[in-house]
mmCIF file of C-alpha atoms in Angstrom:
data_model
loop_
_atom_site.group_PDB
_atom_site.id
_atom_site.type_symbol
_atom_site.label_atom_id
_atom_site.label_comp_id
_atom_site.label_asym_id
_atom_site.label_seq_id
_atom_site.Cartn_x
_atom_site.Cartn_y
_atom_site.Cartn_z
ATOM 1 C CA MET A 1 0.015 -0.219 0.050
ATOM 2 C CA ALA A 2 1.261 3.427 -0.889
ATOM 3 C CA PRO A 3 2.001 5.979 2.085
ATOM 4 C CA LYS A 4 -0.416 8.357 2.665
ATOM 5 C CA ARG A 5 0.549 11.890 1.671
ATOM 6 C CA THR A 6 -0.102 14.724 4.086
ATOM 7 C CA PRO A 7 -0.909 17.867 1.869
ATOM 8 C CA SER A 8 1.882 20.239 2.105
ATOM 9 C CA PRO A 9 1.179 24.210 3.701
ATOM 10 C CA SER A 10 -0.093 26.825 1.079
ATOM 11 C CA PRO A 11 2.907 28.563 0.230
ATOM 12 C CA ASN A 12 1.291 32.159 0.705
ATOM 13 C CA PRO A 13 -1.207 31.786 3.431
ATOM 14 C CA ARG A 14 -4.178 34.339 3.598
ATOM 15 C CA PRO A 15 -3.474 36.505 6.426
ATOM 16 C CA THR A 16 -6.092 37.250 9.042
ATOM 17 C CA PRO A 17 -8.080 40.301 8.443
ATOM 18 C CA THR A 18 -7.576 42.967 11.016
ATOM 19 C CA PRO A 19 -11.118 44.224 12.055
ATOM 20 C CA THR A 20 -11.633 47.774 11.094
ATOM 21 C CA PRO A 21 -12.163 50.192 13.950
ATOM 22 C CA LYS A 22 -16.096 51.347 14.087
ATOM 23 C CA THR A 23 -16.728 55.032 13.376
ATOM 24 C CA PRO A 24 -18.336 57.417 15.924
ATOM 25 C CA GLU A 25 -21.470 57.587 13.621
ATOM 26 C CA GLN A 26 -21.586 53.646 13.531
ATOM 27 C CA ILE A 27 -20.872 53.366 17.625
ATOM 28 C CA ARG A 28 -23.700 55.773 17.802
ATOM 29 C CA ASN A 29 -26.141 53.954 15.678
ATOM 30 C CA GLU A 30 -25.419 50.508 17.139
ATOM 31 C CA ALA A 31 -26.006 52.123 20.616
ATOM 32 C CA ARG A 32 -29.299 53.493 19.303
ATOM 33 C CA ALA A 33 -30.142 50.133 17.819
ATOM 34 C CA LYS A 34 -29.745 48.293 21.061
ATOM 35 C CA ALA A 35 -31.443 50.643 23.079
ATOM 36 C CA GLY A 36 -34.700 50.193 20.983
ATOM 37 C CA ALA A 37 -34.060 46.409 20.933
ATOM 38 C CA ALA A 38 -33.582 46.334 24.626
ATOM 39 C CA GLU A 39 -36.898 48.497 25.014
ATOM 40 C CA ALA A 40 -39.171 46.386 22.772
ATOM 41 C CA LYS A 41 -37.838 43.231 24.945
ATOM 42 C CA GLN A 42 -38.621 45.217 28.007
ATOM 43 C CA ASN A 43 -41.677 45.681 27.102
ATOM 44 C CA ALA A 44 -42.162 41.871 26.083
ATOM 45 C CA SER A 45 -41.438 41.011 29.520
ATOM 46 C CA ILE A 46 -43.766 43.405 31.091
ATOM 47 C CA ALA A 47 -46.518 41.719 29.101
ATOM 48 C CA ALA A 48 -45.481 38.391 29.840
ATOM 49 C CA GLY A 49 -45.275 39.186 33.622
ATOM 50 C CA LYS A 50 -48.911 40.942 33.468
ATOM 51 C CA ALA A 51 -50.090 37.623 31.654
ATOM 52 C CA ALA A 52 -48.520 35.233 34.405
ATOM 53 C CA ASP A 53 -49.993 37.535 37.267
ATOM 54 C CA ALA A 54 -53.358 36.724 35.449
ATOM 55 C CA ALA A 55 -52.873 33.060 34.773
ATOM 56 C CA ARG A 56 -51.741 32.773 38.567
ATOM 57 C CA LEU A 57 -54.979 34.558 39.846
ATOM 58 C CA GLN A 58 -57.076 32.164 37.365
ATOM 59 C CA ALA A 59 -55.444 29.029 38.677
ATOM 60 C CA GLN A 60 -55.884 30.139 42.286
ATOM 61 C CA GLY A 61 -59.571 30.423 41.374
ATOM 62 C CA ASN A 62 -59.837 27.118 39.603
ATOM 63 C CA ALA A 63 -57.964 25.162 42.699
ATOM 64 C CA VAL A 64 -60.580 26.651 45.191
ATOM 65 C CA GLY A 65 -63.363 25.868 43.023
ATOM 66 C CA ALA A 66 -62.479 22.343 41.986
ATOM 67 C CA ASN A 67 -60.793 21.460 45.897
ATOM 68 C CA ILE A 68 -57.910 20.287 43.591
ATOM 69 C CA LYS A 69 -59.482 16.578 43.045
ATOM 70 C CA GLY A 70 -58.583 14.524 40.336
ATOM 71 C CA PRO A 71 -60.098 11.205 38.779
ATOM 72 C CA ARG A 72 -60.047 8.102 40.678
ATOM 73 C CA THR A 73 -58.667 4.867 39.085
ATOM 74 C CA THR A 74 -58.744 1.378 40.556
ATOM 75 C CA VAL A 75 -55.227 -0.248 41.033
ATOM 76 C CA VAL A 76 -55.047 -3.952 42.149
ATOM 77 C CA THR A 77 -52.542 -4.900 44.636
ATOM 78 C CA LYS A 78 -51.854 -7.954 46.169
ATOM 79 C CA LEU A 79 -52.659 -7.603 49.759
ATOM 80 C CA PRO A 80 -53.882 -10.471 52.325
ATOM 81 C CA THR A 81 -57.388 -10.027 53.261
ATOM 82 C CA GLY A 82 -57.381 -12.217 56.228
ATOM 83 C CA ASN A 83 -56.948 -15.903 57.206
ATOM 84 C CA THR A 84 -57.684 -17.149 53.666
ATOM 85 C CA GLY A 85 -54.743 -15.729 51.874
ATOM 86 C CA SER A 86 -56.814 -14.101 49.084
ATOM 87 C CA THR A 87 -56.399 -10.643 47.520
ATOM 88 C CA GLY A 88 -58.458 -7.498 47.733
ATOM 89 C CA SER A 89 -58.399 -4.150 45.508
ATOM 90 C CA VAL A 90 -57.464 -0.684 46.998
ATOM 91 C CA SER A 91 -58.577 2.824 44.875
ATOM 92 C CA VAL A 92 -55.983 5.496 45.166
ATOM 93 C CA VAL A 93 -55.597 8.844 43.548
ATOM 94 C CA PRO A 94 -52.610 9.834 41.252
ATOM 95 C CA PRO A 95 -50.857 12.997 41.914
ATOM 96 C CA VAL A 96 -52.193 16.112 40.644
ATOM 97 C CA VAL A 97 -49.587 19.368 40.165
ATOM 98 C CA ASP A 98 -51.295 22.424 42.177
ATOM 99 C CA PRO A 99 -52.205 25.052 39.465
ATOM 100 C CA LEU A 100 -51.180 27.787 41.726
ATOM 101 C CA ILE A 101 -47.565 26.603 41.947
ATOM 102 C CA MET A 102 -47.122 26.089 38.188
ATOM 103 C CA ALA A 103 -48.568 29.989 37.990
ATOM 104 C CA GLN A 104 -45.760 31.067 40.789
ATOM 105 C CA LEU A 105 -42.972 29.419 38.582
ATOM 106 C CA ASP A 106 -44.293 31.011 35.511
ATOM 107 C CA ALA A 107 -44.467 34.466 37.157
ATOM 108 C CA LEU A 108 -41.108 33.518 38.401
ATOM 109 C CA ARG A 109 -39.822 33.344 34.914
ATOM 110 C CA ALA A 110 -41.233 36.056 33.871
ATOM 111 C CA GLU A 111 -39.995 38.289 36.605
ATOM 112 C CA ASN A 112 -36.329 36.993 35.768
ATOM 113 C CA ALA A 113 -36.741 37.836 32.236
ATOM 114 C CA LEU A 114 -37.946 41.090 33.071
ATOM 115 C CA LEU A 115 -34.612 41.890 35.216
ATOM 116 C CA LYS A 116 -32.438 40.777 32.189
ATOM 117 C CA SER A 117 -34.286 42.983 29.969
ATOM 118 C CA ASN A 118 -34.068 45.903 32.582
ATOM 119 C CA LYS A 119 -30.268 45.521 32.512
ATOM 120 C CA GLU A 120 -29.678 45.466 29.283
ATOM 121 C CA ALA A 121 -31.621 48.315 28.415
ATOM 122 C CA ALA A 122 -29.792 50.272 31.293
ATOM 123 C CA THR A 123 -26.563 49.409 29.737
ATOM 124 C CA ALA A 124 -27.614 50.283 26.391
ATOM 125 C CA ALA A 125 -28.974 53.424 27.838
ATOM 126 C CA GLN A 126 -25.938 54.320 29.857
ATOM 127 C CA ARG A 127 -23.957 53.825 26.605
ATOM 128 C CA GLN A 128 -26.096 56.597 24.723
ATOM 129 C CA SER A 129 -25.938 58.430 27.869
ATOM 130 C CA ALA A 130 -22.205 58.742 27.422
ATOM 131 C CA PHE A 131 -22.330 59.936 24.117
ATOM 132 C CA ASP A 132 -24.541 62.675 24.491
ATOM 133 C CA LEU A 133 -22.426 63.496 27.380
ATOM 134 C CA LEU A 134 -19.728 64.131 25.186
ATOM 135 C CA ARG A 135 -21.598 65.902 22.891
ATOM 136 C CA LYS A 136 -22.702 68.169 25.712
ATOM 137 C CA TYR A 137 -19.381 68.550 26.772
ATOM 138 C CA ALA A 138 -18.477 69.965 23.437
ATOM 139 C CA GLU A 139 -21.502 72.623 23.420
ATOM 140 C CA ASP A 140 -20.822 73.658 26.912
ATOM 141 C CA PHE A 141 -17.333 74.606 26.433
ATOM 142 C CA ASP A 142 -18.294 76.101 22.732
ATOM 143 C CA MET A 143 -16.321 73.954 20.812
ATOM 144 C CA PRO A 144 -17.090 71.957 17.553
ATOM 145 C CA ALA A 145 -19.167 68.874 17.335
ATOM 146 C CA SER A 146 -16.038 67.150 15.911
ATOM 147 C CA ILE A 147 -14.448 67.195 19.013
ATOM 148 C CA ALA A 148 -17.251 64.715 20.725
ATOM 149 C CA ASP A 149 -16.596 62.183 17.763
ATOM 150 C CA ARG A 150 -13.051 62.290 18.225
ATOM 151 C CA LEU A 151 -13.701 61.557 22.237
ATOM 152 C CA ILE A 152 -16.324 58.792 21.211
ATOM 153 C CA ASP A 153 -13.544 57.138 18.942
ATOM 154 C CA LEU A 154 -11.101 57.357 22.023
ATOM 155 C CA VAL A 155 -13.598 55.715 24.399
ATOM 156 C CA ALA A 156 -15.125 52.986 21.906
ATOM 157 C CA ASN A 157 -12.409 52.029 19.914
ATOM 158 C CA GLN A 158 -9.231 52.839 21.937
ATOM 159 C CA GLY A 159 -10.298 52.109 25.790
ATOM 160 C CA TYR A 160 -9.470 55.206 27.006
ATOM 161 C CA THR A 161 -10.839 56.433 30.147
ATOM 162 C CA GLY A 162 -10.886 59.512 32.923
ATOM 163 C CA THR A 163 -7.281 61.525 32.842
ATOM 164 C CA ALA A 164 -6.167 59.630 29.620
ATOM 165 C CA ILE A 165 -9.098 61.135 27.775
ATOM 166 C CA THR A 166 -8.782 64.420 29.261
ATOM 167 C CA LEU A 167 -4.955 64.670 28.468
ATOM 168 C CA GLU A 168 -5.702 63.723 24.523
ATOM 169 C CA LEU A 169 -8.393 66.286 24.440
ATOM 170 C CA GLN A 170 -5.968 68.808 25.395
ATOM 171 C CA ASN A 171 -3.770 67.834 22.671
ATOM 172 C CA THR A 172 -6.151 68.290 19.916
ATOM 173 C CA PRO A 173 -6.296 71.384 17.711
ATOM 174 C CA GLU A 174 -9.719 72.281 18.868
ATOM 175 C CA PHE A 175 -9.168 72.131 22.276
ATOM 176 C CA LYS A 176 -5.996 74.487 21.532
ATOM 177 C CA GLU A 177 -7.642 77.080 19.681
ATOM 178 C CA ARG A 178 -10.506 76.984 21.793
ATOM 179 C CA PHE A 179 -8.493 77.719 25.042
ATOM 180 C CA ALA A 180 -5.379 79.561 23.254
ATOM 181 C CA GLY A 181 -4.729 81.431 26.560
ATOM 182 C CA ILE A 182 -3.984 78.323 28.607
ATOM 183 C CA GLU A 183 -1.411 77.533 26.133
ATOM 184 C CA ALA A 184 -0.002 80.956 26.001
ATOM 185 C CA TYR A 185 -0.147 80.816 29.918
ATOM 186 C CA LYS A 186 2.029 77.656 29.862
ATOM 187 C CA LYS A 187 4.693 79.279 27.371
ATOM 188 C CA ALA A 188 4.862 82.661 29.392
ATOM 189 C CA PHE A 189 5.187 81.186 32.572
ATOM 190 C CA ALA A 190 6.635 77.740 32.571
ATOM 191 C CA GLY A 191 9.589 78.168 34.953
ATOM 192 C CA ASP A 192 7.523 80.288 37.212
ATOM 193 C CA ILE A 193 4.997 77.373 37.198
ATOM 194 C CA ALA A 194 7.421 74.571 38.132
ATOM 195 C CA ALA A 195 9.103 76.829 40.859
ATOM 196 C CA GLY A 196 5.389 77.031 42.336
ATOM 197 C CA ARG A 197 5.788 80.835 41.766
ATOM 198 C CA LYS A 198 2.741 80.900 39.504
ATOM 199 C CA ALA A 199 -0.465 78.926 39.966
ATOM 200 C CA ALA A 200 -1.290 76.287 37.374
ATOM 201 C CA ALA A 201 -3.036 76.782 33.927
ATOM 202 C CA PRO A 202 -6.496 77.484 34.512
ATOM 203 C CA THR A 203 -8.909 74.628 33.982
ATOM 204 C CA PRO A 204 -11.274 74.882 31.043
ATOM 205 C CA SER A 205 -14.145 75.757 33.631
ATOM 206 C CA ASP A 206 -12.046 78.715 35.088
ATOM 207 C CA TYR A 207 -11.480 80.032 31.507
ATOM 208 C CA ILE A 208 -14.828 80.338 30.595
ATOM 209 C CA ASN A 209 -15.638 81.885 33.978
ATOM 210 C CA PHE A 210 -12.666 84.456 33.405
ATOM 211 C CA GLU A 211 -14.052 85.132 29.826
ATOM 212 C CA LYS A 212 -17.740 86.006 31.217
ATOM 213 C CA ARG A 213 -16.179 88.167 33.940
ATOM 214 C CA TYR A 214 -13.874 89.902 31.518
ATOM 215 C CA GLN A 215 -17.009 90.310 29.232
ATOM 216 C CA ASP A 216 -18.776 92.154 32.091
ATOM 217 C CA VAL A 217 -16.126 94.851 32.583
ATOM 218 C CA LEU A 218 -15.563 95.484 29.047
ATOM 219 C CA THR A 219 -19.327 95.618 28.451
ATOM 220 C CA ARG A 220 -19.819 98.191 31.274
ATOM 221 C CA TYR A 221 -17.292 100.194 29.854
ATOM 222 C CA GLY A 222 -18.673 100.369 26.615
ATOM 223 C CA LEU A 223 -15.676 98.171 25.101
ATOM 224 C CA GLY A 224 -18.252 95.487 23.507
ATOM 225 C CA GLU A 225 -16.050 95.413 20.475
ATOM 226 C CA LEU A 226 -13.101 94.216 22.470
ATOM 227 C CA ALA A 227 -15.424 91.278 24.122
ATOM 228 C CA ASN A 228 -13.946 88.351 22.309
ATOM 229 C CA ARG A 229 -11.831 85.431 22.648
ATOM 230 C CA ASP A 230 -8.794 86.789 21.355
ATOM 231 C CA THR A 231 -8.722 89.802 23.938
ATOM 232 C CA TYR A 232 -9.843 87.023 26.651
ATOM 233 C CA ALA A 233 -6.634 84.835 25.241
ATOM 234 C CA LYS A 234 -4.319 87.561 25.278
ATOM 235 C CA LEU A 235 -5.463 89.060 28.960
ATOM 236 C CA ILE A 236 -5.284 84.928 30.368
ATOM 237 C CA GLY A 237 -2.206 84.491 28.876
ATOM 238 C CA GLY A 238 -0.551 87.399 30.142
ATOM 239 C CA ASP A 239 -1.817 86.660 33.540
ATOM 240 C CA VAL A 240 -4.062 89.594 33.849
ATOM 241 C CA SER A 241 -6.541 89.284 36.684
ATOM 242 C CA VAL A 242 -10.004 90.433 36.325
ATOM 243 C CA ALA A 243 -9.145 93.027 38.886
ATOM 244 C CA GLU A 244 -6.271 94.334 37.103
ATOM 245 C CA MET A 245 -8.048 94.566 34.161
ATOM 246 C CA THR A 246 -10.880 96.703 35.728
ATOM 247 C CA ASP A 247 -8.025 99.277 37.264
ATOM 248 C CA ARG A 248 -6.508 99.745 34.148
ATOM 249 C CA VAL A 249 -9.689 100.465 32.542
ATOM 250 C CA ALA A 250 -11.388 102.843 35.573
ATOM 251 C CA ASN A 251 -7.832 104.376 36.105
ATOM 252 C CA VAL A 252 -6.931 105.242 32.488
ATOM 253 C CA TYR A 253 -9.180 104.331 30.026
ATOM 254 C CA ASP A 254 -12.192 105.729 32.005
ATOM 255 C CA ARG A 255 -10.769 108.975 32.745
ATOM 256 C CA VAL A 256 -9.485 109.558 29.282
ATOM 257 C CA MET A 257 -12.782 108.970 27.256
ATOM 258 C CA ASN A 258 -14.575 111.152 30.046
ATOM 259 C CA ALA A 259 -12.316 113.967 30.584
ATOM 260 C CA ASP A 260 -13.642 117.354 30.683
ATOM 261 C CA ASP A 261 -13.003 119.721 27.224
ATOM 262 C CA VAL A 262 -9.776 121.267 28.971
ATOM 263 C CA LEU A 263 -8.177 117.902 29.814
ATOM 264 C CA LYS A 264 -9.171 116.410 26.436
ATOM 265 C CA GLN A 265 -7.308 119.284 24.639
ATOM 266 C CA GLN A 266 -3.956 118.487 26.360
ATOM 267 C CA LEU A 267 -4.279 114.661 25.948
ATOM 268 C CA THR A 268 -3.555 115.087 22.214
ATOM 269 C CA GLN A 269 -0.109 116.041 23.170
ATOM 270 C CA TYR A 270 0.185 112.622 24.842
ATOM 271 C CA PHE A 271 -2.412 110.345 22.737
ATOM 272 C CA PRO A 272 -2.079 112.060 19.199
ATOM 273 C CA THR A 273 -2.986 108.940 17.213
ATOM 274 C CA PHE A 274 -4.603 106.638 19.453
ATOM 275 C CA GLY A 275 -8.719 106.110 18.724
ATOM 276 C CA ALA A 276 -10.969 104.836 21.437
ATOM 277 C CA THR A 277 -10.873 101.144 20.689
ATOM 278 C CA ASP A 278 -7.267 101.114 19.522
ATOM 279 C CA PHE A 279 -6.532 102.917 23.132
ATOM 280 C CA ALA A 280 -8.054 100.302 25.198
ATOM 281 C CA ARG A 281 -6.646 97.440 23.388
ATOM 282 C CA THR A 282 -3.325 98.596 23.551
ATOM 283 C CA LEU A 283 -3.621 99.384 27.185
ATOM 284 C CA LEU A 284 -5.529 96.140 27.858
ATOM 285 C CA THR A 285 -3.620 93.716 25.424
ATOM 286 C CA GLY A 286 -0.343 95.298 24.505
ATOM 287 C CA THR A 287 3.144 93.676 24.008
ATOM 288 C CA THR A 288 3.850 94.623 27.447
ATOM 289 C CA PRO A 289 0.125 95.628 28.864
ATOM 290 C CA ALA A 290 1.327 96.153 32.362
ATOM 291 C CA ASP A 291 4.123 98.516 31.601
ATOM 292 C CA MET A 292 1.840 99.918 29.104
ATOM 293 C CA ALA A 293 -0.854 100.565 31.506
ATOM 294 C CA GLY A 294 1.804 102.385 33.902
ATOM 295 C CA GLN A 295 3.219 104.564 31.036
ATOM 296 C CA LEU A 296 -0.288 105.525 30.093
ATOM 297 C CA GLN A 297 -1.461 106.218 33.490
ATOM 298 C CA ARG A 298 1.735 108.673 34.194
ATOM 299 C CA LYS A 299 1.056 110.539 30.923
ATOM 300 C CA LEU A 300 -2.632 110.689 31.987
ATOM 301 C CA ALA A 301 -1.745 112.383 35.294
ATOM 302 C CA ALA A 302 0.594 114.959 33.448
ATOM 303 C CA ALA A 303 -1.920 115.874 30.881
ATOM 304 C CA GLU A 304 -4.217 116.346 34.028
ATOM 305 C CA ILE A 305 -1.550 118.998 35.604
ATOM 306 C CA SER A 306 -1.229 120.673 32.211
ATOM 307 C CA SER A 307 -4.858 120.691 31.972
ATOM 308 C CA GLU A 308 -4.988 122.821 35.410
ATOM 309 C CA ALA A 309 -2.182 124.959 34.138
ATOM 310 C CA ALA A 310 -4.324 126.010 30.983
ATOM 311 C CA ARG A 311 -7.631 126.370 33.350
ATOM 312 C CA ALA A 312 -5.537 128.972 35.018
ATOM 313 C CA GLY A 313 -4.616 130.721 31.788
ATOM 314 C CA LEU A 314 -1.199 129.264 31.917
ATOM 315 C CA THR A 315 1.372 126.830 29.533
ATOM 316 C CA THR A 316 3.093 124.090 31.123
ATOM 317 C CA GLY A 317 5.001 122.029 28.247
ATOM 318 C CA VAL A 318 4.967 118.212 28.441
ATOM 319 C CA GLU A 319 8.263 117.577 30.028
ATOM 320 C CA ARG A 320 7.514 120.139 32.715
ATOM 321 C CA ALA A 321 4.320 118.294 33.372
ATOM 322 C CA GLN A 322 5.852 115.232 33.587
ATOM 323 C CA GLU A 323 8.460 116.168 35.916
ATOM 324 C CA LEU A 324 5.882 117.302 38.280
ATOM 325 C CA GLN A 325 3.768 114.277 37.852
ATOM 326 C CA ALA A 326 7.160 112.279 39.100
ATOM 327 C CA MET A 327 7.477 114.640 42.075
ATOM 328 C CA GLY A 328 4.062 113.274 43.322
ATOM 329 C CA ILE A 329 1.850 116.654 41.830
ATOM 330 C CA SER A 330 -1.507 115.384 41.823
ATOM 331 C CA ARG A 331 -4.458 117.408 39.747
ATOM 332 C CA GLY A 332 -5.833 118.613 42.794
ATOM 333 C CA ILE A 333 -2.265 120.122 43.929
ATOM 334 C CA ALA A 334 -1.650 121.554 40.414
ATOM 335 C CA ARG A 335 -5.310 123.446 40.310
ATOM 336 C CA THR A 336 -4.342 125.377 43.937
ATOM 337 C CA GLY A 337 -0.886 125.598 42.757
ATOM 338 C CA TYR A 338 -1.247 127.086 39.366
ATOM 339 C CA SER A 339 -4.159 129.071 40.668
ATOM 340 C CA ARG A 340 -1.824 131.093 43.087
ATOM 341 C CA ILE A 341 0.840 131.167 40.134
ATOM 342 C CA ALA A 342 -1.407 133.049 37.548
ATOM 343 C CA GLU A 343 -2.309 135.410 40.408
ATOM 344 C CA GLN A 344 1.478 136.229 41.337
ATOM 345 C CA LYS A 345 2.533 136.145 37.843
ATOM 346 C CA THR A 346 0.257 138.753 36.785
ATOM 347 C CA GLY A 347 1.314 141.221 39.727
ATOM 348 C CA LEU A 348 4.761 140.636 38.888
ATOM 349 C CA GLU A 349 4.182 141.343 35.280
ATOM 350 C CA LYS A 350 2.965 144.914 36.299
ATOM 351 C CA LEU A 351 5.968 145.508 38.901
ATOM 352 C CA SER A 352 8.505 144.565 35.981
ATOM 353 C CA GLY A 353 7.285 147.010 33.608
ATOM 354 C CA ILE A 354 7.672 149.670 36.189
ATOM 355 C CA TYR A 355 10.929 148.628 37.689
ATOM 356 C CA ASN A 356 12.229 147.553 34.410
ATOM 357 C CA GLN A 357 13.005 143.953 35.417
ATOM 358 C CA ASP A 358 13.488 141.114 33.690
ATOM 359 C CA ILE A 359 10.795 138.490 34.569
ATOM 360 C CA SER A 360 11.132 135.992 31.596
ATOM 361 C CA ASP A 361 10.333 132.517 32.611
ATOM 362 C CA ILE A 362 9.163 133.470 35.919
ATOM 363 C CA GLN A 363 6.638 131.020 35.912
ATOM 364 C CA THR A 364 9.391 128.269 36.286
ATOM 365 C CA GLU A 365 10.260 129.961 39.517
ATOM 366 C CA LEU A 366 6.743 130.352 40.813
ATOM 367 C CA GLU A 367 6.329 126.595 40.213
ATOM 368 C CA ALA A 368 9.281 125.715 42.232
ATOM 369 C CA GLU A 369 8.218 127.874 45.097
ATOM 370 C CA GLN A 370 4.605 126.436 45.055
ATOM 371 C CA PHE A 371 5.510 123.043 44.377
ATOM 372 C CA GLN A 372 8.781 122.335 45.576
ATOM 373 C CA GLY A 373 9.296 125.030 48.560
ATOM 374 C CA LEU A 374 12.098 126.795 46.809
ATOM 375 C CA ALA A 375 11.632 130.873 47.010
ATOM 376 C CA SER A 376 11.905 132.688 43.868
ATOM 377 C CA GLN A 377 14.480 135.456 44.151
ATOM 378 C CA ARG A 378 13.257 137.797 41.386
ATOM 379 C CA ARG A 379 9.559 137.673 42.922
ATOM 380 C CA LYS A 380 11.440 138.876 46.377
ATOM 381 C CA ARG A 381 13.397 141.789 44.917
ATOM 382 C CA LEU A 382 10.198 143.123 43.130
ATOM 383 C CA GLU A 383 7.931 142.727 45.641
ATOM 384 C CA GLN A 384 10.737 144.321 47.928
ATOM 385 C CA GLN A 385 10.786 147.312 45.726
ATOM 386 C CA GLU A 386 7.289 147.774 45.711
ATOM 387 C CA GLN A 387 7.146 147.767 49.477
ATOM 388 C CA GLY A 388 10.248 150.111 49.934
ATOM 389 C CA MET A 389 8.334 152.519 47.491
ATOM 390 C CA PHE A 390 5.325 152.799 49.191
ATOM 391 C CA ALA A 391 7.437 152.721 52.988
ATOM 392 C CA GLY A 392 9.549 155.119 51.996
ATOM 393 C CA ARG A 393 12.582 152.895 51.966
ATOM 394 C CA SER A 394 14.337 150.370 50.101
ATOM 395 C CA GLY A 395 14.602 147.938 52.642
ATOM 396 C CA THR A 396 13.636 144.347 53.041
ATOM 397 C CA SER A 397 10.263 144.089 54.624
ATOM 398 C CA GLN A 398 9.047 141.780 57.536
ATOM 399 C CA THR A 399 6.673 140.241 55.152
ATOM 400 C CA SER A 400 8.642 139.734 52.268
ATOM 401 C CA LEU A 401 11.495 137.717 54.419
ATOM 402 C CA SER A 402 8.971 135.220 55.850
ATOM 403 C CA GLN A 403 8.413 133.529 52.604
ATOM 404 C CA GLY A 404 10.456 130.626 51.251
ATOM 405 C CA THR A 405 12.446 129.505 54.096
ATOM 406 C CA ALA A 406 13.105 126.080 52.694
ATOM 407 C CA GLY A 407 15.131 127.431 49.885
ATOM 408 C CA THR A 408 15.710 129.788 47.621
ATOM 409 C CA PHE A 409 15.646 129.731 43.402
#
């Protein structure tokens, strides 16, 4: 007999096909189908349970009415009937299954089927609820629906859960675009965050809360045009708190926009090219908005000093106003000081004509006297001459000598 031949393996075995991952849409459709089937099955189980209850009640009524009696059958058994050794017959009733028990068993089976159906329906409902939750998540954070499909794929096809989903989500282009300020904050303050000098980057919930509060401030001050994501991202990325932003708007922008006519005229020397919106944007989100805010506030204070000089009929240059601002001269002090300087200057101009004295640039000396405590020598000489003329002598009066004890100019 010829030896049995073993077939050789195919030289090119067919590879086992790799299952194609399901798309988010397929996953959602399957979840909806399973939820529908489970609901139908649950309804059928409920109907079966009701039928079983009805059958049980019917069986109970039948059992009571018939007193659970079955047909009698004669069965011959070989039992001794006395001393003769003959046999007799005995009637026995065959066992009858209680209909009540049968109804209870049917009800129990229906109840188990209902529990199983409810469990399947609950599982399908939870799965669908999870998908709906992901879509709601995207809507709440004002992100495109495509991010929900991406999350569904992570959960259903790749098995991601919890923290892994959160980390993966933050790496998506949609997340980085929606929360651009988070990435900017991380880059700008990476070293400070690592050293504990800065707090960790805000969460999406914190971010949205900041946006709402920024919007409230901008709207309140009539800057609704700046209430947009780009502004919010720059403020958050620059670690500008709501309180700091409000301070910048209230102490600089609002003062500029609501200045009186005299101050507005002076402001044109300091902010000649800024429109309202451009000015506010630079103030809030410039390259270095904190420094910008400080510079603008100092310029504003200088402009206010200039406006008080103009209000008194005097002229003060930008540099001189900035010098006075650096000395700590406020608008209120400037108002009182320039009012006094205007009075003195008018009287001195008359005296200079009488006594042929040069008082060019006398305002600078009077400013030093009012704001720095340095007595003006030319003012003193003219006043002494005037007093000497009326007193009949050219000496120095006690009144004139009592002024300017802190120094001379």
